[in-house]
Amino acid sequence: MKTASELNFGERAIISDVDNSHPSFRRILEIGFTPGQEIELVNSSSFNDPLAFALRGTLIAIRKHEADCIILS
Amino acid sequence: MKTASLVKLHLITLVGPPNSGKTTLFNQLSGKNFKTVNYPGSTVEYSTCKIQSKFGIDADVLDSPGIISLNPNSPDEEVSINSLYNHPEFGSPHLLVATVDASQISRHLLLAKQLIESGFNVIVALTMNDILAKRGFEVDENKLGEELGCGVIKVDGRSGRGIDKLLSCVKPKLNDDEIKERNSPHKVFENISKEKLLGIYKEIERIEKNVIVEIKNINAPNLLQANEKLKILNPTLKYGSNRPDELTLKIDKYLLSRRWGLVFFFLIMAFTFTSIFWLANPFMELVDELFGYLSTTAAGFLGHTWYSDLIADGIISGTGSVLVFLPQILILFLILGLLEDTGYLARGAMLIDKPLSKIGLNGKSFVPMLSGFACAIPAILAARTISNRRERLLTIFIIPLMSCSARLPVYALLIAFLTPPDKAWLAGIALAVVYISSIIGSLIVAAFINKFNKKIINAVDSSSFILELPAYRVPKIKNVIRNSFENAKQYIYRAGPIILVLSIAIWFLTYFPNHSPEVNTTGLSHEEAVHLIKAERLSTSYASDLGKIIQPVMSPLGMDWRIGVSLIAAFAAREVFVSSLAMIFKVTDEDNLQSSILFAMKDAVNEETGKPLFTVPTIVGLIVFFIFAMQCLSTVAVSKKETGGWRIPILQIIIFTSIAYVFSLITVNLLNLAGF
């Protein structure tokens, strides 16, 4: 099971699910990381965390820890 | 509470996600007249205004804080959401204008749909249509209106296009009969399930497919050009691509590069930091001179009476010590506003989030901490942008440790004592060392407080960092300037009265009871006589009594009551330490204040021990004391207001002042042992 935190730079993938046992899952869904959406890992900070994803025509930065609840297909 | 007899205007609340153009729209509606108010008992801020008379609608407008959905994720969001239903001061809105970014329609419709489903009276204002047009698409507003079951109007908040149309749609909605018939909105989203959320998104994605249409009319030359450009980059023009703005991606290749990102970040922040000093310096000197002039003029006009001294030394100098920081605060907010409006500030927060999260802070703590180098008061206010309560409180907690500019004159004097006057570079290095050690010191203290988080901060909130990185754009200078002035006004309102009252209180303590002492002034010039009277008055004042009470505390540091009095006086503002020392050591030469104080300091003898008072150990000890001590009472007051109680400010006083004392004690004694 691959999560969004394991993407390589420039790699695209489709979200299959969001882990609803994660404390931030609702906010992750609300900001637009929903199943069926394509995301791309575009950037990260120099410390490799947080990560910036392209999603629904914008860039969203989230911590690795939060990217872990985004499950990819 | 407003009296019921007043005719209450209709209330329109603007609501929308962050970066949806809500505030730009508010500025169009308000023109120049608006005020910022706090939600009672919290730090949630609202702007409110009457709609400009040229629009011909008599209604109040409330600009609410940006929210993503109706499901609160933090205490502040809960306040924002609850106030949509019933704001304690303004009541419930008669109409909501929900802003939706047309280029982000699939994300921004979530909130609009939730609002409509909850039964609010909603009109959707569709913003950023130009960005969508650049991609060759537009939203069919009629279709979207049918799908949502509410009015949808395209507006351009920057040029003001569409505002008239929006308001012509608003007018009939504010019809009293219709308002009476509506049921009050219900709360349904308290604990929305994942399935329900995904259901709303499915619906939104269906709507999106229906309402986005390709722009047919490409006769307009600039549109044609835009389309051609886009086709080169993206040959199959097709909606639904998740690619953000191409230019933004290109700029981010540099500014967010993993190798150079931090370098750019530190360059930009170093520029911001240094400009607080060099850009503001001439203005600060101007303010200083102006109030010095006013003070002397007033004293000369009123003669030598106690009330002339009160007006000149207490009130005018007190006002001056508030306003002297205004240039710095304006410049700081101007630069930060520009950085925010271009879209960089969100990226800065992302770059620095990781190291700050290690000590329990957040990437968003960085800007408040940086502001703390100018003045802690606007810095504490800036911490409002941190949504996580625990992280916000921790940030506020450590802000007084940032070396604010009021400490600069103190450090300058103390360092000048330590370094030979012909080696200015040495003083520069020493000052840098002081700043760096104060940064390291405050980070260690933050880490320590984070460890005892439960006992000190007393707030649990799961840490998260979810932040949209908006597309880069040219900042709107007018709005940035307006916000800077608003922030400066906030500083004067909050810090002004406190600093002024304290200045007067400290003036009183240093002036009475022996307000007209008898001294032998024969053979002295008028000026010298005045200064001698001042010095005599101070050494027999209540302040010196206080200083003598704290003598036992000062002795272990190798200092006597005279330094103690100066430290007490510094509670009004830290830089008062210098002028207080000048008074105590009877320095009369105002043109060359620093060198004369230095001269007097070299001669000063500890009244208890008979040894020199100012030695390398005591001077370094004083510097250490100023690095840590929570000495500014205005900061205490603002901290109380922003944290919602006395708990944190009192802990700040106790913890920081004990750290300052203990570290200073250790420093003085270690240096004494080492034979300095």
XYZ file of C-alpha atoms in Angstrom:
749
model
C 0.000 0.000 0.000
C 1.622 3.214 -1.215
C 0.905 6.567 0.384
C 1.403 10.103 -0.897
C 4.503 10.534 1.268
C 6.273 7.858 -0.796
C 5.900 9.587 -4.181
C 9.004 10.666 -6.082
C 9.327 14.218 -7.362
C 7.332 14.686 -10.549
C 5.523 11.395 -10.043
C 1.739 11.412 -10.455
C -0.758 9.048 -8.909
C -4.467 8.693 -8.308
C -5.797 8.780 -4.745
C -7.665 5.599 -3.868
C -8.604 6.298 -0.264
C -7.964 8.493 2.776
C -7.301 6.754 6.084
C -10.056 7.907 8.419
C -8.223 6.823 11.562
C -5.744 9.677 11.041
C -6.362 12.789 13.183
C -6.111 15.138 10.188
C -8.140 13.048 7.725
C -11.144 15.357 7.646
C -9.063 18.442 6.894
C -7.174 16.482 4.219
C -10.469 15.590 2.549
C -11.858 19.086 2.909
C -8.866 20.691 1.237
C -9.494 18.460 -1.763
C -7.490 15.223 -1.416
C -10.387 12.954 -2.340
C -10.381 9.479 -3.908
C -10.193 9.615 -7.701
C -8.147 12.822 -7.815
C -4.766 12.849 -9.496
C -1.927 14.359 -7.446
C 1.685 15.115 -8.272
C 4.552 15.652 -5.831
C 5.968 18.977 -7.025
C 8.236 20.271 -4.288
C 9.349 19.847 -0.745
C 11.192 21.974 1.777
C 14.941 21.491 2.051
C 14.291 19.222 5.017
C 12.106 16.930 2.836
C 9.112 17.817 4.930
C 6.478 19.320 4.367
C 5.692 18.199 0.822
C 3.942 20.311 -1.824
C 1.429 18.528 -4.053
C -0.300 19.721 -7.210
C -3.983 19.030 -6.742
C -7.090 20.387 -8.423
C -5.137 23.160 -10.117
C -3.351 24.479 -7.048
C -0.434 23.656 -4.736
C -1.032 22.351 -1.229
C 1.758 21.872 1.307
C 1.206 19.200 3.967
C 3.501 17.454 6.405
C 4.789 13.968 5.579
C 2.898 12.717 8.555
C -0.327 13.957 6.964
C 0.587 12.712 3.493
C 0.757 9.276 5.086
C -3.009 9.085 5.354
C -3.474 9.600 1.603
C -3.523 6.117 0.057
C -2.666 5.815 -3.631
C -3.783 3.230 -6.149
C -25.316 46.000 23.452
C -26.893 48.330 20.955
C -30.279 49.638 21.969
C -33.236 48.090 20.203
C -34.693 51.493 19.425
C -31.943 52.130 16.881
C -32.931 51.121 13.382
C -30.815 48.065 12.779
C -29.263 47.846 9.359
C -29.321 44.644 7.416
C -26.229 42.553 7.888
C -24.358 40.908 5.043
C -21.522 38.561 6.012
C -18.764 37.692 3.546
C -17.647 34.127 3.930
C -15.194 32.023 1.968
C -12.060 29.885 2.039
C -8.650 31.537 2.512
C -7.289 33.051 -0.761
C -10.748 33.216 -2.344
C -10.676 36.994 -2.814
C -12.983 37.672 0.117
C -11.025 40.571 1.599
C -10.463 42.183 -1.822
C -14.231 42.149 -2.297
C -14.697 43.590 1.184
C -12.325 46.440 0.334
C -14.387 47.242 -2.762
C -17.568 47.398 -0.719
C -16.125 49.373 2.177
C -13.987 51.931 0.422
C -11.901 53.607 3.097
C -14.232 53.302 6.044
C -13.950 50.096 7.945
C -12.977 48.985 11.415
C -11.481 45.839 12.803
C -13.107 44.265 15.842
C -12.410 41.226 17.938
C -14.877 38.505 18.597
C -15.465 38.984 22.347
C -13.043 36.928 24.421
C -11.072 35.539 21.523
C -8.472 36.519 18.976
C -10.778 35.954 16.012
C -10.819 39.194 14.101
C -13.532 40.733 11.971
C -13.570 43.736 9.728
C -16.850 45.553 9.451
C -18.145 48.484 7.431
C -21.200 50.119 5.938
C -21.524 49.577 2.204
C -20.230 52.673 0.405
C -23.083 55.092 -0.196
C -22.427 55.147 -3.967
C -23.821 51.609 -4.173
C -27.170 52.751 -2.764
C -27.725 49.934 -0.273
C -28.086 50.590 3.422
C -26.422 47.569 5.004
C -23.508 46.565 7.216
C -20.917 44.186 5.863
C -18.872 41.815 8.018
C -15.699 40.207 6.659
C -15.407 36.891 8.480
C -12.148 34.899 8.849
C -11.432 32.411 6.053
C -12.789 28.910 6.652
C -12.572 25.786 4.520
C -15.754 24.090 5.638
C -18.428 24.234 8.309
C -16.609 21.550 10.327
C -14.346 23.267 12.847
C -10.767 22.003 13.189
C -9.595 24.394 15.883
C -11.166 26.467 18.665
C -10.802 29.608 16.575
C -12.525 28.023 13.605
C -15.340 26.980 15.872
C -15.759 30.607 16.927
C -15.764 31.705 13.277
C -18.341 29.107 12.304
C -20.622 29.704 15.280
C -20.607 33.412 14.605
C -22.041 32.778 11.146
C -25.126 31.546 12.933
C -25.145 34.197 15.597
C -22.478 36.803 16.133
C -22.706 38.131 19.720
C -22.262 41.724 18.626
C -23.800 41.816 15.170
C -26.483 39.113 15.457
C -27.255 36.690 12.659
C -26.568 37.793 9.103
C -29.534 38.387 6.802
C -27.501 37.333 3.827
C -24.222 35.524 3.205
C -22.087 36.385 0.214
C -19.930 33.298 -0.341
C -16.782 33.879 -2.380
C -15.742 31.060 -4.697
C -12.520 31.131 -6.729
C -13.585 30.167 -10.262
C -10.190 28.577 -10.943
C -10.541 26.515 -7.735
C -14.218 25.783 -8.110
C -13.984 22.094 -7.219
C -12.420 22.929 -3.837
C -14.262 26.118 -3.005
C -17.785 24.904 -3.733
C -17.593 22.658 -0.666
C -18.166 25.523 1.743
C -20.757 27.233 -0.488
C -22.734 23.996 -0.766
C -22.600 23.393 2.969
C -23.862 26.925 3.594
C -26.770 26.515 1.165
C -27.696 23.112 2.565
C -27.706 24.511 6.094
C -30.418 26.908 5.051
C -28.499 30.188 4.870
C -29.614 32.935 2.549
C -26.652 32.765 0.127
C -25.399 34.581 -2.951
C -22.224 33.231 -4.560
C -19.624 35.761 -5.726
C -17.424 34.085 -8.312
C -13.886 35.527 -8.191
C -10.602 35.051 -10.111
C -12.426 34.550 -13.404
C -9.420 36.018 -15.226
C -7.202 33.179 -14.072
C -9.644 30.626 -15.444
C -9.967 32.634 -18.684
C -6.201 32.426 -19.170
C -6.664 28.684 -19.374
C -9.354 29.206 -21.990
C -12.401 28.488 -19.833
C -15.198 30.265 -18.062
C -17.982 29.393 -15.677
C -21.581 29.492 -16.910
C -22.976 31.460 -14.007
C -26.637 30.822 -14.851
C -26.110 27.075 -14.943
C -24.157 27.167 -11.685
C -26.963 29.231 -10.131
C -29.506 26.600 -11.186
C -27.369 23.775 -9.850
C -26.829 25.458 -6.478
C -30.232 27.051 -6.201
C -28.897 30.521 -5.465
C -27.721 33.643 -7.270
C -24.216 33.468 -8.788
C -22.458 36.660 -9.890
C -18.996 37.048 -11.399
C -16.985 39.788 -9.747
C -13.476 41.119 -10.144
C -12.445 42.412 -6.742
C -9.313 44.045 -8.132
C -11.013 46.224 -10.776
C -14.427 46.322 -9.132
C -16.151 44.893 -12.191
C -19.350 43.026 -11.348
C -19.836 44.648 -7.941
C -22.857 46.630 -9.192
C -24.440 43.454 -10.512
C -23.742 41.633 -7.269
C -25.420 44.380 -5.269
C -28.439 44.536 -7.578
C -28.825 40.848 -6.751
C -28.326 41.518 -3.046
C -31.027 44.188 -2.828
C -34.157 42.033 -3.363
C -32.681 39.395 -1.033
C -32.722 41.885 1.808
C -36.469 42.264 1.481
C -37.921 42.165 4.978
C -40.837 39.916 4.073
C -38.564 37.323 2.575
C -36.217 37.441 5.555
C -39.109 36.872 7.947
C -40.253 33.805 6.031
C -36.879 32.083 6.173
C -36.233 29.519 8.847
C -33.058 30.047 10.783
C -30.208 27.926 9.440
C -29.448 24.642 11.154
C -26.153 23.056 12.073
C -25.711 19.691 10.432
C -22.024 19.356 9.927
C -20.668 19.103 13.478
C -19.167 15.679 12.956
C -19.546 15.053 9.286
C -18.724 11.515 8.207
C -16.244 10.659 5.501
C -19.021 9.228 3.336
C -21.065 12.400 3.571
C -18.037 14.549 2.650
C -17.200 12.348 -0.325
C -20.870 12.507 -1.350
C -20.720 16.315 -1.441
C -17.514 16.170 -3.478
C -19.099 13.775 -6.018
C -21.953 16.218 -6.414
C -19.517 19.130 -6.808
C -17.493 17.303 -9.443
C -20.686 16.643 -11.404
C -21.647 20.339 -11.162
C -18.143 21.376 -12.184
C -18.340 19.332 -15.422
C -21.664 20.984 -16.185
C -20.794 24.608 -15.615
C -17.245 24.961 -16.978
C -17.317 25.862 -20.644
C -14.602 26.652 -23.162
C -14.466 30.327 -24.088
C -15.923 30.496 -27.619
C -15.417 34.170 -28.253
C -11.683 34.353 -28.805
C -11.789 37.435 -30.972
C -10.433 39.474 -28.145
C -6.742 39.739 -29.066
C -5.271 39.307 -25.581
C -7.371 36.226 -25.012
C -6.252 34.815 -28.329
C -2.681 35.450 -27.314
C -3.212 33.860 -23.956
C -4.703 30.808 -25.589
C -1.850 30.504 -28.035
C 0.657 30.679 -25.256
C -1.206 28.070 -23.352
C -1.417 25.749 -26.347
C 2.335 25.812 -26.692
C 2.734 24.703 -23.137
C -0.225 22.411 -23.140
C -1.086 21.324 -26.685
C -4.309 19.528 -25.836
C -6.378 22.288 -24.272
C -8.508 20.355 -21.865
C -10.137 21.231 -18.604
C -9.592 19.053 -15.597
C -5.818 19.089 -15.564
C -4.473 19.281 -12.034
C -1.554 21.468 -13.153
C -1.296 24.673 -11.192
C -0.299 27.972 -12.788
C 2.756 27.281 -15.024
C 4.587 30.478 -14.112
C 4.208 29.641 -10.427
C 5.721 26.219 -11.009
C 8.667 27.811 -12.829
C 9.341 30.326 -10.044
C 9.035 27.585 -7.446
C 11.754 25.614 -9.256
C 14.119 28.247 -7.847
C 12.469 29.557 -4.698
C 11.488 26.100 -3.453
C 14.500 24.263 -4.857
C 15.749 21.818 -2.299
C 19.284 23.061 -2.618
C 18.696 26.825 -2.902
C 15.281 27.231 -1.289
C 16.669 27.830 2.178
C 19.363 30.163 0.836
C 16.710 32.358 -0.845
C 14.616 32.168 2.295
C 17.416 33.389 4.524
C 18.379 36.119 2.049
C 14.802 37.412 1.906
C 14.412 37.253 5.673
C 17.821 38.867 6.266
C 16.735 41.698 3.977
C 13.453 42.063 5.893
C 15.283 41.934 9.201
C 17.945 44.479 8.359
C 15.482 46.862 6.728
C 13.545 47.045 9.995
C 16.682 48.774 11.235
C 18.301 50.734 8.420
C 15.149 51.865 6.631
C 13.426 52.811 9.868
C 16.404 54.426 11.546
C 16.183 57.942 10.027
C 12.445 58.080 10.762
C 12.987 56.923 14.328
C 15.577 59.619 14.859
C 13.137 62.141 13.441
C 10.401 61.092 15.886
C 12.930 61.160 18.703
C 14.117 64.651 17.855
C 10.591 65.935 17.378
C 9.507 64.799 20.830
C 12.761 65.984 22.391
C 12.044 69.383 20.858
C 8.404 69.361 22.000
C 9.461 68.391 25.504
C 12.044 71.187 25.810
C 9.664 73.712 24.288
C 6.887 72.746 26.674
C 9.222 72.927 29.641
C 10.500 76.313 28.543
C 6.973 77.591 28.038
C 5.596 76.399 31.354
C 8.600 77.167 33.513
C 10.028 74.943 36.238
C 6.997 73.630 38.044
C 6.001 70.065 38.813
C 3.205 70.120 36.229
C 5.505 71.403 33.526
C 7.841 68.508 34.318
C 4.861 66.145 34.248
C 3.853 67.374 30.790
C 7.382 67.542 29.400
C 9.007 64.461 30.962
C 5.989 62.274 31.704
C 3.415 62.849 28.976
C 5.363 64.156 25.980
C 8.370 61.849 26.439
C 5.961 58.981 27.165
C 4.101 59.593 23.907
C 7.436 59.799 22.144
C 8.508 56.416 23.496
C 5.331 54.898 21.986
C 5.653 56.579 18.603
C 9.394 56.011 18.200
C 8.724 52.375 17.220
C 6.037 53.272 14.703
C 8.390 53.570 11.678
C 9.778 50.100 12.364
C 6.354 48.570 12.731
C 5.083 50.204 9.543
C 8.108 49.051 7.539
C 7.946 45.546 8.968
C 4.285 45.124 8.068
C 4.826 46.723 4.677
C 7.485 44.175 3.750
C 5.651 41.234 5.289
C 2.444 42.375 3.541
C 4.233 42.509 0.193
C 5.730 39.061 0.764
C 2.329 37.691 1.712
C 0.519 39.268 -1.223
C 3.016 37.869 -3.733
C 2.445 34.392 -2.321
C 5.933 33.906 -0.869
C 5.121 33.970 2.813
C 3.197 30.676 2.704
C 6.254 29.105 1.062
C 8.532 30.538 3.733
C 6.370 28.930 6.397
C 6.651 25.616 4.574
C 10.453 25.863 4.265
C 11.025 26.451 7.965
C 8.260 24.207 9.334
C 10.402 21.128 9.949
C 13.031 22.613 12.305
C 10.401 24.650 14.157
C 8.152 21.606 14.588
C 11.023 19.939 16.476
C 10.542 22.403 19.317
C 6.767 22.357 19.227
C 6.352 25.364 16.964
C 4.949 25.618 13.468
C 6.189 27.051 10.155
C 3.638 29.784 10.699
C 5.444 30.786 13.932
C 8.307 32.206 11.918
C 6.825 35.551 10.909
C 5.634 36.430 14.428
C 9.079 35.504 15.758
C 10.802 37.677 13.154
C 8.451 40.570 13.978
C 9.548 40.156 17.589
C 12.911 41.628 16.614
C 11.145 44.928 15.983
C 8.664 44.888 18.844
C 6.948 42.097 20.752
C 3.517 43.731 20.612
C 2.794 43.505 16.867
C 4.559 40.130 16.933
C 2.114 38.725 19.459
C -0.757 40.081 17.387
C 0.732 38.426 14.283
C 0.610 35.038 16.037
C -3.125 35.008 15.325
C -2.414 33.432 11.959
C -1.400 30.188 13.698
C -4.555 28.080 13.717
C -3.312 25.501 16.197
C -3.989 26.822 19.714
C -1.077 25.102 21.457
C 1.404 26.266 18.835
C 0.013 29.785 18.940
C 0.332 29.984 22.725
C 3.861 28.600 22.622
C 4.810 31.130 19.945
C 3.378 33.989 22.031
C 5.209 32.569 25.028
C 8.669 32.839 23.479
C 8.190 36.076 21.500
C 9.412 38.293 24.401
C 12.757 36.477 24.123
C 13.306 37.840 20.603
C 15.689 40.756 20.889
C 13.315 43.680 20.328
C 14.738 46.978 19.174
C 14.122 48.657 22.546
C 17.041 46.585 23.828
C 19.386 47.967 21.189
C 20.255 51.258 22.962
C 20.917 49.264 26.153
C 23.229 46.816 24.379
C 24.914 49.693 22.550
C 25.787 51.403 25.836
C 26.916 48.247 27.627
C 29.002 47.034 24.688
C 30.591 50.471 24.301
C 31.776 50.074 27.891
C 33.435 46.752 27.077
C 35.109 47.615 23.768
C 37.757 50.271 23.061
C 36.253 53.232 21.154
C 38.815 53.055 18.322
C 37.747 49.515 17.425
C 34.176 49.916 16.202
C 34.271 46.552 14.415
C 34.765 44.826 17.751
C 31.539 46.383 19.042
C 29.778 45.166 15.862
C 30.966 41.627 16.484
C 29.940 41.831 20.125
C 26.445 42.969 19.128
C 26.160 40.106 16.642
C 27.204 37.710 19.398
C 24.491 39.139 21.664
C 21.828 38.681 18.948
C 22.935 35.167 18.088
C 23.082 34.104 21.731
C 19.640 35.566 22.298
C 18.268 33.523 19.353
C 19.930 30.333 20.577
C 18.827 31.061 24.133
C 15.218 31.550 23.112
C 15.167 28.374 21.022
C 16.502 26.396 23.991
C 13.874 27.952 26.244
C 11.149 27.134 23.651
C 12.294 23.511 23.509
C 12.313 23.384 27.307
C 8.826 24.890 27.593
C 7.591 22.500 24.923
C 8.844 19.628 27.100
C 6.715 20.892 29.969
C 3.949 21.850 27.598
C 1.179 20.346 29.683
C 2.086 22.324 32.787
C 2.962 25.612 31.133
C 0.902 26.060 27.993
C -1.951 23.866 29.161
C -3.513 23.310 25.755
C -3.618 20.195 23.635
C -4.192 20.451 19.934
C -2.924 17.909 17.451
C -0.201 19.547 15.420
C -0.692 19.842 11.696
C 0.553 21.838 8.748
C -1.834 22.049 5.823
C -1.356 25.189 3.793
C -2.281 26.252 0.289
C 0.644 27.747 -1.640
C -1.156 30.415 -3.677
C -0.096 31.230 -7.241
C 2.479 34.045 -7.435
C 1.005 37.373 -8.394
C 1.865 41.053 -8.411
C 1.008 42.434 -4.965
C -1.720 45.017 -4.675
C 0.226 47.862 -3.085
C -2.858 49.809 -2.030
C -4.154 46.931 0.103
C -0.707 46.256 1.573
C -0.303 49.888 2.631
C -3.798 49.929 4.059
C -3.124 46.797 6.121
C 0.194 48.179 7.384
C -1.545 51.293 8.654
C -4.256 49.171 10.230
C -1.573 47.141 12.062
C 0.229 50.274 13.161
C -3.051 51.630 14.493
C -3.573 48.421 16.452
C -0.120 48.847 17.996
C -0.886 52.406 19.104
C -4.284 51.417 20.525
C -2.910 48.483 22.465
C 0.529 49.577 23.575
C -0.019 53.314 23.594
C -2.168 53.777 26.695
C -0.132 51.266 28.731
C 3.245 52.758 27.883
C 1.884 56.237 28.506
C 0.376 55.386 31.903
C 3.573 53.595 32.908
C 5.748 56.470 31.810
C 3.682 58.790 33.980
C 3.784 56.334 36.909
C 7.541 56.008 36.642
C 7.887 59.749 36.257
C 5.900 60.048 39.503
C 8.094 57.510 41.311
C 11.262 59.247 40.204
C 9.948 62.780 40.909
C 8.335 62.617 44.345
C 8.391 63.147 47.344
C 11.402 65.491 47.217
C 10.227 67.325 44.085
C 12.133 70.541 44.679
C 15.396 69.533 46.381
C 17.743 72.122 47.753
C 21.148 71.951 46.157
C 24.053 74.300 46.076
C 24.044 75.680 42.554
C 26.495 78.518 43.003
C 29.019 78.725 40.222
C 27.053 76.406 37.969
C 25.440 77.299 34.673
C 21.643 77.171 34.506
C 21.699 73.867 32.623
C 24.127 72.213 34.998
C 22.025 73.370 37.938
C 18.857 71.871 36.432
C 20.588 68.538 35.946
C 21.984 68.564 39.438
C 18.477 69.179 40.799
C 17.158 66.305 38.697
C 19.832 63.971 39.991
C 19.274 64.976 43.610
C 15.516 64.577 43.212
C 15.948 61.072 41.830
C 18.328 59.869 44.522
C 15.797 60.866 47.196
C 12.712 59.652 45.303
C 10.289 56.762 45.843
C 12.092 54.958 43.050
C 15.328 55.030 44.981
C 13.476 53.742 48.072
C 12.259 50.883 45.896
C 15.758 50.378 44.601
C 17.067 50.174 48.167
C 14.443 47.541 48.980
C 15.724 45.350 46.164
C 19.349 45.961 47.127
C 19.664 42.435 48.657
C 18.674 40.984 45.286
C 21.224 43.100 43.452
C 24.169 42.424 45.799
C 24.857 38.846 44.640
C 25.181 40.261 41.113
C 27.798 42.734 42.312
C 25.418 45.600 41.595
C 23.839 48.206 43.869
C 20.477 49.938 44.182
C 21.243 52.471 41.461
C 21.255 49.788 38.778
C 18.170 48.325 40.472
C 16.301 51.618 40.025
C 17.246 51.744 36.368
C 16.009 48.186 35.926
C 12.687 49.168 37.533
C 12.407 52.234 35.306
C 13.039 49.984 32.304
C 9.650 48.340 32.890
C 8.054 51.265 31.038
C 10.250 50.533 28.034
C 13.652 48.917 28.031
C 15.533 51.812 26.495
C 14.573 53.950 29.526
C 17.407 52.082 31.302
C 19.910 54.315 29.532
C 18.296 57.663 30.372
C 17.715 56.497 33.922
C 21.386 55.615 34.362
C 22.229 59.040 32.979
C 20.046 60.682 35.617
C 21.354 58.592 38.475
C 24.974 59.175 37.627
C 24.295 62.899 37.272
C 25.314 63.049 33.659
C 24.686 66.583 32.431
C 26.122 66.666 28.931
C 23.127 65.851 26.730
C 24.939 66.394 23.443
C 27.327 63.603 24.174
C 25.188 61.431 26.354
C 26.766 58.064 25.694
C 30.397 59.042 26.214
C 29.539 61.014 29.366
C 27.577 58.095 30.817
C 30.500 55.832 30.004
C 32.815 58.227 31.752
C 30.594 58.321 34.831
C 30.196 54.541 34.775
C 33.966 54.034 34.832
C 34.199 56.144 37.994
C 31.192 54.643 39.752
C 31.850 52.741 42.937
C 29.573 50.095 44.469
C 28.164 51.850 47.553
C 28.175 48.605 49.539
C 31.570 47.127 48.760
C 33.540 50.162 47.694
C 34.776 48.320 44.588
C 34.161 49.585 41.035
C 30.481 49.111 40.165
C 30.812 48.523 36.436
C 33.283 45.775 35.663
C 33.457 43.276 32.826
C 31.513 40.710 34.893
C 28.687 43.092 35.892
C 28.348 44.499 32.355
C 28.187 41.040 30.771
C 25.806 40.049 33.550
C 23.535 42.971 32.671
C 23.566 42.018 28.986
C 22.573 38.469 29.939
C 19.808 39.893 32.124
C 18.401 41.978 29.264
C 18.494 39.012 26.854
C 16.051 37.008 28.953
C 14.119 39.295 31.283
C 10.416 39.923 30.652
C 10.710 43.600 31.328
C 8.160 45.256 29.157
C 4.795 45.724 30.875
C 3.021 46.545 27.595
C 4.006 43.115 26.340
C 2.549 41.585 29.495
C -0.756 43.366 28.868
C -0.944 42.327 25.210
C 0.025 38.770 26.101
C -2.812 38.689 28.631
C -5.299 39.898 26.041
C -4.175 37.534 23.296
C -3.921 34.400 25.420
C -7.239 35.099 27.128
C -6.014 35.164 30.737
C -3.316 35.965 33.249
C -1.829 32.477 33.283
C 0.633 32.837 30.417
C 1.798 36.430 31.074
C 2.409 35.631 34.753
C 4.353 32.506 33.845
C 6.312 34.572 31.333
C 7.266 37.090 34.017
C 8.214 34.418 36.542
C 10.078 32.096 34.179
C 11.914 34.697 32.079
C 12.845 36.930 34.974
C 14.170 33.988 37.016
C 16.137 32.712 34.029
C 17.526 36.208 33.536
C 18.495 36.520 37.187
C 20.007 33.068 37.543
C 21.964 33.229 34.272
C 23.159 36.705 35.104
C 24.221 35.515 38.586
C 26.121 32.586 37.100
C 27.780 34.791 34.478
C 28.895 37.447 36.949
C 30.345 34.947 39.406
C 32.012 32.758 36.781
C 33.661 35.825 35.236
C 34.726 37.029 38.669
C 36.270 33.629 39.385
C 38.038 33.719 36.030
C 39.692 36.914 37.198
C 38.072 39.543 34.901
